[in-house]
Short mmCIF file of C-alpha atoms in Angstrom, two decimals:
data_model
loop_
_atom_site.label_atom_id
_atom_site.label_comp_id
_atom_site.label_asym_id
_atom_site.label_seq_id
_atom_site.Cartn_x
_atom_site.Cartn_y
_atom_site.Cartn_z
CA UNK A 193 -7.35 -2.49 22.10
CA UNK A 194 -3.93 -4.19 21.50
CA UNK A 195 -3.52 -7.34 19.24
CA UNK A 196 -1.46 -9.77 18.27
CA UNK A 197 0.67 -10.29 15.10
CA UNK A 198 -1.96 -13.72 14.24
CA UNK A 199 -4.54 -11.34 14.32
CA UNK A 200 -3.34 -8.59 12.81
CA UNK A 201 -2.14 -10.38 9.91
CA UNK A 202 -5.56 -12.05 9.15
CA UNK A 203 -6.80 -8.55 8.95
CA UNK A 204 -4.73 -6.66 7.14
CA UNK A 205 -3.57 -9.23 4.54
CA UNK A 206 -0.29 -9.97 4.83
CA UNK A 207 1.86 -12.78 6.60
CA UNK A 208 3.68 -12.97 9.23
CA UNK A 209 6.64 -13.33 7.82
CA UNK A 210 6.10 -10.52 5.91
CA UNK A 211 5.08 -8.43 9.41
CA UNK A 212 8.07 -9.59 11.80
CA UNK A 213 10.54 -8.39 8.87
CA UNK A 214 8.81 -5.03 7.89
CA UNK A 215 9.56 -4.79 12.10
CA UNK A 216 13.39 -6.08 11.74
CA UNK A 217 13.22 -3.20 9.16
CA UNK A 218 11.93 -0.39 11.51
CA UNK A 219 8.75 0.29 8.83
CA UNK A 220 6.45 -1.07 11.68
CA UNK A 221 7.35 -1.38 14.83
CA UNK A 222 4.48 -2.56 16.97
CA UNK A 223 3.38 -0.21 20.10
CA UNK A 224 4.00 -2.87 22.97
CA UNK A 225 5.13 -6.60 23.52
CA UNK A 226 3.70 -8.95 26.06
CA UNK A 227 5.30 -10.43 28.90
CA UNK A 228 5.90 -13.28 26.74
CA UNK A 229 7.52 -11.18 23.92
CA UNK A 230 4.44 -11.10 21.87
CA UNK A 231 4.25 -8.10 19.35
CA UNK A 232 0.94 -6.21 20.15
CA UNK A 233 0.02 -4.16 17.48
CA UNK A 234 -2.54 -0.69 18.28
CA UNK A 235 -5.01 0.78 15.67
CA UNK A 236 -2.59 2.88 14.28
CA UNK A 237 -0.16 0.08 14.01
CA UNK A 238 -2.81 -1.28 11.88
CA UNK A 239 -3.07 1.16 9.70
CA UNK A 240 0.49 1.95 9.37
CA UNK A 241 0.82 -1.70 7.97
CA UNK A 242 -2.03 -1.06 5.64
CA UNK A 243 -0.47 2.40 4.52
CA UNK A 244 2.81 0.79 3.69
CA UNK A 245 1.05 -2.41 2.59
CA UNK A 246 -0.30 0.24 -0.37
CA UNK A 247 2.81 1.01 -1.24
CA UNK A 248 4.28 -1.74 -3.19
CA UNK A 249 2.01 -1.15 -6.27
CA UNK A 250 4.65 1.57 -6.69
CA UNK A 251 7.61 -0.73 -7.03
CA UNK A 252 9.53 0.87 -4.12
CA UNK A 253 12.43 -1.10 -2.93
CA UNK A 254 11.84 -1.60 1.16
CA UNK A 255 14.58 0.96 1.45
CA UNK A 256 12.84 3.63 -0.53
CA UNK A 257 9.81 2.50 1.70
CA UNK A 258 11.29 3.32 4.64
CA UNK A 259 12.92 6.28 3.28
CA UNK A 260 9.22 7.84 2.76
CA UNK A 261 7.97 6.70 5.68
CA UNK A 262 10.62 8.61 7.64
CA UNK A 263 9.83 11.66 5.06
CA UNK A 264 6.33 11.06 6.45
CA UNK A 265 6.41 10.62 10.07
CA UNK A 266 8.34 13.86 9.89
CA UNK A 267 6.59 15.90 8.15
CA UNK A 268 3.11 14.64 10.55
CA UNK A 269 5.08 15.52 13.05
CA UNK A 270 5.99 18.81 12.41
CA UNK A 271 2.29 19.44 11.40
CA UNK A 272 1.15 18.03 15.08
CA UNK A 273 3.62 20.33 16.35
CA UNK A 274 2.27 23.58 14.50
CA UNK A 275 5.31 23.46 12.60
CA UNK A 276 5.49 23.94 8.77
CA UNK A 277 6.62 21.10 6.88
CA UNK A 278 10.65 21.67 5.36
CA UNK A 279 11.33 22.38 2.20
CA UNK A 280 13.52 18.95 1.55
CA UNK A 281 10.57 17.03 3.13
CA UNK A 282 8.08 19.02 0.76
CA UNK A 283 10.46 18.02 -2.50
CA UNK A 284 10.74 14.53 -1.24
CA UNK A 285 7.14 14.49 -0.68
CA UNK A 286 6.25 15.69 -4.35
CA UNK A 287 8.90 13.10 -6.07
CA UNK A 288 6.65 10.24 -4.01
CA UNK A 289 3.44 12.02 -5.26
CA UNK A 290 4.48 12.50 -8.54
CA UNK A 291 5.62 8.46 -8.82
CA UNK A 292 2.40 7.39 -7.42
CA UNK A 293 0.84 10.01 -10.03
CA UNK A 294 2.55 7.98 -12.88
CA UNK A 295 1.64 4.93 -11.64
CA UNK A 296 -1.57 5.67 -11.43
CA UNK A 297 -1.77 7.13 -15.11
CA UNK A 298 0.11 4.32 -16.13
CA UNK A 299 -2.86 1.83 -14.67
CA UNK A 300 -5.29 3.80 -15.89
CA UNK A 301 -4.28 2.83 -19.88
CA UNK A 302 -3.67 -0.73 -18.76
CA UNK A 303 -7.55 -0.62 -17.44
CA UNK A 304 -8.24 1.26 -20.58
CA UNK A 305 -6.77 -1.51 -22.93
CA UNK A 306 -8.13 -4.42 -20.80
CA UNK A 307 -11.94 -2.58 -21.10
CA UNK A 308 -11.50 -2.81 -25.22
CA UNK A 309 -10.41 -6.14 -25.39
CA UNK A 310 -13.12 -7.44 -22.54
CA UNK A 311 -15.63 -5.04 -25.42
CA UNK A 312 -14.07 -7.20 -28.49
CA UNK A 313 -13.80 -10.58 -26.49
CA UNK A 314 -18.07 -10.46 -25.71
CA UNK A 315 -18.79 -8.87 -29.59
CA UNK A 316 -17.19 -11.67 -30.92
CA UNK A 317 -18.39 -14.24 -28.15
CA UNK A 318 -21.97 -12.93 -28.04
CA UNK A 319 -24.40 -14.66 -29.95
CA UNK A 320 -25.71 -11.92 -32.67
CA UNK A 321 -29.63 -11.65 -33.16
CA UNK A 322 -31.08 -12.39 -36.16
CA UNK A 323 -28.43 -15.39 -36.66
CA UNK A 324 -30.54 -18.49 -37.14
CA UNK A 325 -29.18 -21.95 -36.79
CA UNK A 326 -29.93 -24.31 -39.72
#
């Protein structure tokens, strides 16, 4: 099942805007167009634009983000094609991983410090039994 950018945008999140210039870009190219010059976006255009949706927690300039996704597409490839994966693709691939790693560590203490200060906010908020009003 194809659909179009309207729809695909209401489901994944993001606007269209944000869809037709990640396409200008080459990040996701949808699989068809309609006689009328639609963009018709497949499954796994769908999920492409999810996948690359996920990466901007990382704070990767579009370029980088297209860089990786190239790094990617490659590397699937070669797997599809019973090929092993290269050795600059494997390097680039662990310099992503470990900057995703980071940023997730790096979220991890912000949740940390939120959690104690959510703890202290409802001590202090929470009314303590055994007070009595006078």
């Amino acid at each position: 099942m194809v659909q179009q950018i309207g729809e695909v945008a209401t489901r994944v999140g993001l606007s269209l805007r944000t869809i037709r210039h990640w396409d200008e870009l080459g990040l996701v190219t949808p699989s068809a167009r309609s006689t009328g010059g639609f963009r018709l976006y497949t499954e796994d255009d769908v999920e492409r634009l999810r996948f690359v949706k996920t990466l901007k927690p990382l704070d990767l300039g579009l370029d980088q983000i297209r860089a990786l996704m190239a790094v990617i597409d490659g590397a699937r490839a070669d797997l599809d094609a019973g090929r092993p994966v290269g050795d600059d693709a494997r390097d680039r691939l662990a310099l992503y991983r470990t900057a995703a790693e980071s940023r997730i560590e790096a979220l991890h203490a912000r949740i940390h410090g939120l959690e104690l200060l959510s703890r202290e906010l409802r001590a202090l908020s929470e009314p303590r039994t055994g007070d009595a009003e006078d």
